[in-house]
């Protein structure tokens, strides 16, 4: 199976990767399901919504600061680094991710489409102000602040620049992801359930336009039925083996 996946990858001309929470599991990033689905007796589905933010921005910000604080110490794992290396080698053209944890960027991926935003970015609820707190070096100061965060330009509330339940995906990112999927002759699908639309269309588009689908997942998913190769394995282990074979093939 690894051999077949490595051959397809080495032969591809325009490969992309589509990743979900599973790729970050080895990095210890807590998913919404990872803390028994509860935070201080609240389900994340109740907190990660525009309605919750409107009703109680303090509570929602407390939840997000807690998540930022947990995720900031997570490090990319071998799967993130392997994808960055495949891009460096000219095989992989882009990574499309449903994760907000910034680990692909930290691993060195350059062409990155973040469909659900980024947990370290904030944006204004009224104007166009955006800030990447890691980039601006203000993350620690931001986490320590007790008052609600306000826009330095207009004074309105800032919110996390992530997609909440019930909100559409960012149009530009989605458009770019579909465009890449139409061009791709191979997609490496890693650690995603493949049941959340419209993101789940990405591997389907690749398949329908004649491309190959390689899936890496310890469990079967919504993608498995259309996968040409299914590597039933955790992401880090699979990517490490795959990289070794790809390098062997292209010498
Ligand atoms: Zn503003």
Coordinates of C-alpha atoms and ligand atoms in Angstrom, one line a residue:
X1 CA 0.0 0.0 0.0
X2 CA 2.8 2.4 1.0
X3 CA 4.6 1.4 -2.2
X4 CA 1.6 2.2 -4.4
X5 CA 1.0 5.5 -2.6
X6 CA 4.7 6.5 -3.0
X7 CA 4.6 5.6 -6.8
X8 CA 1.4 7.7 -7.3
X9 CA 3.0 10.6 -5.4
X10 CA 6.3 10.5 -7.1
X11 CA 4.6 10.3 -10.5
X12 CA 2.1 13.2 -9.9
X13 CA 2.5 16.6 -11.5
X14 CA 0.3 18.7 -9.3
X15 CA -0.3 17.1 -5.9
X16 CA -2.2 18.8 -3.0
X17 CA -2.9 17.8 0.6
X18 CA -6.2 18.2 2.4
X19 CA -5.8 17.9 6.2
X20 CA -8.0 17.7 9.3
X21 CA -7.7 17.3 13.0
X22 CA -6.1 13.9 12.7
X23 CA -2.8 15.3 11.4
X24 CA -2.3 17.3 14.6
X25 CA -3.3 14.5 17.0
X26 CA 0.4 13.5 17.5
X27 CA 1.2 17.2 18.3
X28 CA -1.2 17.0 21.3
X29 CA -3.6 19.6 19.9
X30 CA -6.9 19.2 21.7
X31 CA -9.8 18.9 19.4
X32 CA -13.3 19.8 20.2
X33 CA -13.8 16.1 21.1
X34 CA -10.5 15.8 22.8
X35 CA -11.5 17.1 26.2
X36 CA -14.6 14.9 26.6
X37 CA -16.6 17.4 24.6
X38 CA -16.9 19.7 27.6
X39 CA -15.3 22.9 28.8
X40 CA -16.6 24.2 32.2
X41 CA -19.9 22.3 31.5
X42 CA -20.3 23.9 28.1
X43 CA -20.2 22.0 24.9
X44 CA -18.0 23.8 22.3
X45 CA -20.9 23.7 19.9
X46 CA -22.6 26.1 22.2
X47 CA -19.6 28.4 22.6
X48 CA -18.2 28.5 19.0
X49 CA -21.2 30.3 17.6
X50 CA -22.0 33.9 16.7
X51 CA -25.1 33.7 19.0
X52 CA -22.9 32.7 22.0
X53 CA -20.5 35.6 21.2
X54 CA -23.4 38.0 21.0
X55 CA -24.9 36.8 24.3
X56 CA -21.7 36.4 26.3
X57 CA -18.5 37.6 24.7
X58 CA -16.6 37.2 28.0
X59 CA -17.4 33.5 28.1
X60 CA -16.5 32.9 24.5
X61 CA -13.2 34.8 24.8
X62 CA -12.4 32.9 28.0
X63 CA -12.9 29.7 26.0
X64 CA -10.8 30.9 23.1
X65 CA -7.9 32.2 25.2
X66 CA -7.9 28.8 27.0
X67 CA -7.6 27.1 23.6
X68 CA -4.9 29.6 22.3
X69 CA -2.9 28.9 25.5
X70 CA -3.1 25.1 25.0
X71 CA -2.3 25.2 21.2
X72 CA 0.6 27.8 21.5
X73 CA 2.8 25.1 23.0
X74 CA 2.0 22.4 20.4
X75 CA 4.8 21.7 17.9
X76 CA 4.4 20.4 14.4
X77 CA 5.0 16.6 14.0
X78 CA 6.6 14.4 11.3
X79 CA 3.4 14.6 9.2
X80 CA 3.5 18.4 9.1
X81 CA 7.2 18.4 8.3
X82 CA 6.8 15.8 5.6
X83 CA 4.3 17.9 3.8
X84 CA 6.6 21.0 4.0
X85 CA 9.4 18.8 2.6
X86 CA 7.2 17.5 -0.3
X87 CA 6.5 21.1 -1.2
X88 CA 10.2 21.9 -1.0
X89 CA 10.8 19.0 -3.4
X90 CA 8.3 20.5 -5.8
X91 CA 5.8 17.6 -5.5
X92 CA 3.2 19.2 -3.3
X93 CA 1.7 22.4 -4.6
X94 CA -0.5 23.4 -1.7
X95 CA -1.9 22.3 1.7
X96 CA -5.6 22.9 2.3
X97 CA -6.4 22.6 6.0
X98 CA -9.5 22.6 8.2
X99 CA -7.2 23.1 11.2
X100 CA -6.8 26.4 13.0
X101 CA -3.6 25.5 14.9
X102 CA -1.0 27.1 12.7
X103 CA 1.2 24.0 12.7
X104 CA 1.5 23.7 8.9
X105 CA 2.9 27.2 8.7
X106 CA 5.2 26.5 11.6
X107 CA 6.5 23.4 9.9
X108 CA 7.4 25.5 6.8
X109 CA 4.4 25.0 4.4
X110 CA 4.3 28.1 2.2
X111 CA 1.2 27.7 0.1
X112 CA -1.4 27.2 2.8
X113 CA -5.2 27.6 2.5
X114 CA -6.9 27.8 5.9
X115 CA -10.5 27.0 5.5
X116 CA -11.5 27.5 9.1
X117 CA -9.2 30.5 9.9
X118 CA -6.5 30.6 12.4
X119 CA -6.8 30.5 16.2
X120 CA -3.9 33.0 16.6
X121 CA -5.6 35.6 14.5
X122 CA -8.2 38.1 15.7
X123 CA -10.4 40.4 13.6
X124 CA -12.7 43.3 14.3
X125 CA -16.5 42.8 14.4
X126 CA -17.0 46.1 12.6
X127 CA -14.1 47.1 10.4
X128 CA -11.5 45.3 8.4
X129 CA -8.9 45.2 11.2
X130 CA -7.0 41.9 11.5
X131 CA -4.1 40.9 13.6
X132 CA -2.0 37.8 13.8
X133 CA -1.0 37.7 17.5
X134 CA 1.9 35.4 16.9
X135 CA 3.2 37.5 14.1
X136 CA 2.8 40.8 16.0
X137 CA 4.5 39.3 19.1
X138 CA 1.5 40.3 21.2
X139 CA 0.1 36.9 22.1
X140 CA 1.2 36.7 25.8
X141 CA 0.0 40.3 26.4
X142 CA -3.3 39.5 24.7
X143 CA -3.8 36.3 26.8
X144 CA -3.0 38.1 30.1
X145 CA -5.5 41.0 29.4
X146 CA -8.6 40.7 31.5
X147 CA -10.9 43.1 29.6
X148 CA -12.6 42.2 26.4
X149 CA -10.3 42.8 23.4
X150 CA -11.1 45.9 21.4
X151 CA -10.1 47.1 17.9
X152 CA -7.3 49.6 17.9
X153 CA -8.8 51.3 14.9
X154 CA -12.5 51.7 15.8
X155 CA -12.9 50.4 19.4
X156 CA -15.4 47.6 18.5
X157 CA -15.1 44.1 19.9
X158 CA -12.5 41.8 18.4
X159 CA -13.4 38.2 17.7
X160 CA -11.3 35.1 16.9
X161 CA -10.7 34.9 13.2
X162 CA -12.1 31.3 13.0
X163 CA -15.2 29.9 11.4
X164 CA -17.9 29.3 13.9
X165 CA -20.7 26.7 13.8
X166 CA -23.4 28.0 11.5
X167 CA -21.0 30.4 9.6
X168 CA -20.0 30.0 6.0
X169 CA -16.3 29.2 5.1
X170 CA -14.3 32.3 4.0
X171 CA -15.2 32.7 0.3
X172 CA -11.7 33.5 -1.0
X173 CA -10.1 30.5 0.7
X174 CA -12.9 28.2 -0.5
X175 CA -12.6 29.4 -4.0
X176 CA -8.9 28.9 -4.0
X177 CA -9.2 25.4 -2.5
X178 CA -11.7 24.4 -5.3
X179 CA -9.5 25.9 -8.0
X180 CA -6.5 23.9 -6.7
X181 CA -8.7 20.7 -6.5
X182 CA -9.7 21.1 -10.1
X183 CA -6.0 21.4 -11.1
X184 CA -4.7 18.6 -8.9
X185 CA -3.9 15.1 -10.3
X186 CA -3.5 13.8 -6.7
X187 CA -4.8 14.6 -3.3
X188 CA -3.3 13.4 0.0
X189 CA -6.2 13.4 2.5
X190 CA -4.9 13.2 6.0
X191 CA -6.9 12.9 9.3
X192 CA -10.2 14.3 8.2
X193 CA -13.7 12.7 8.7
X194 CA -14.6 13.9 5.2
X195 CA -18.2 14.5 6.2
X196 CA -18.3 18.2 6.6
X197 CA -19.4 20.1 3.5
X198 CA -18.4 22.0 1.4
X199 CA -14.8 21.1 2.5
X200 CA -15.5 17.4 1.8
X201 CA -16.0 18.3 -1.9
X202 CA -12.3 18.9 -2.3
X203 CA -11.2 15.2 -2.6
X204 CA -14.4 14.5 -4.7
X205 CA -13.4 17.2 -7.2
X206 CA -9.9 15.7 -7.6
X207 CA -11.4 12.3 -8.1
X208 CA -14.1 13.5 -10.6
X209 CA -11.5 15.4 -12.7
X210 CA -9.4 12.2 -13.0
X211 CA -7.0 12.6 -10.1
X212 CA -5.9 10.1 -7.5
X213 CA -7.0 10.1 -3.9
X214 CA -4.6 8.8 -1.2
X215 CA -6.1 8.7 2.3
X216 CA -4.2 8.4 5.6
X217 CA -6.4 7.8 8.6
X218 CA -6.5 5.3 11.5
X219 CA -10.2 4.9 10.9
X220 CA -12.4 4.7 7.8
X221 CA -14.0 8.1 6.9
X222 CA -16.4 9.6 4.4
X223 CA -13.4 9.8 1.9
X224 CA -12.5 6.1 2.2
X225 CA -15.0 4.9 -0.5
X226 CA -13.3 7.1 -3.2
X227 CA -9.7 6.5 -2.0
X228 CA -7.4 4.8 -4.6
X229 CA -5.1 4.0 -1.7
X230 CA -6.2 3.9 1.9
X231 CA -3.3 3.8 4.5
X232 CA -5.0 2.8 7.7
X233 CA -2.5 4.4 10.0
X234 CA -1.8 7.5 12.2
X235 CA -0.5 10.4 10.2
X236 CA 3.0 10.7 11.5
X237 CA 3.9 7.1 11.0
X238 CA 2.3 6.9 7.6
X239 CA 4.0 10.1 6.3
X240 CA 7.4 9.0 7.6
X241 CA 7.2 5.6 5.7
X242 CA 5.8 7.3 2.6
X243 CA 8.6 9.9 2.5
X244 CA 11.2 7.2 2.7
X245 CA 9.7 5.4 -0.2
X246 CA 9.2 8.6 -2.3
X247 CA 12.8 9.6 -1.8
X248 CA 13.9 6.1 -2.8
X249 CA 11.8 6.4 -6.0
X250 CA 13.0 9.8 -7.1
X251 CA 16.6 9.1 -6.0
Ligands
LIG1 ZN1 -12.4 48.0 14.0

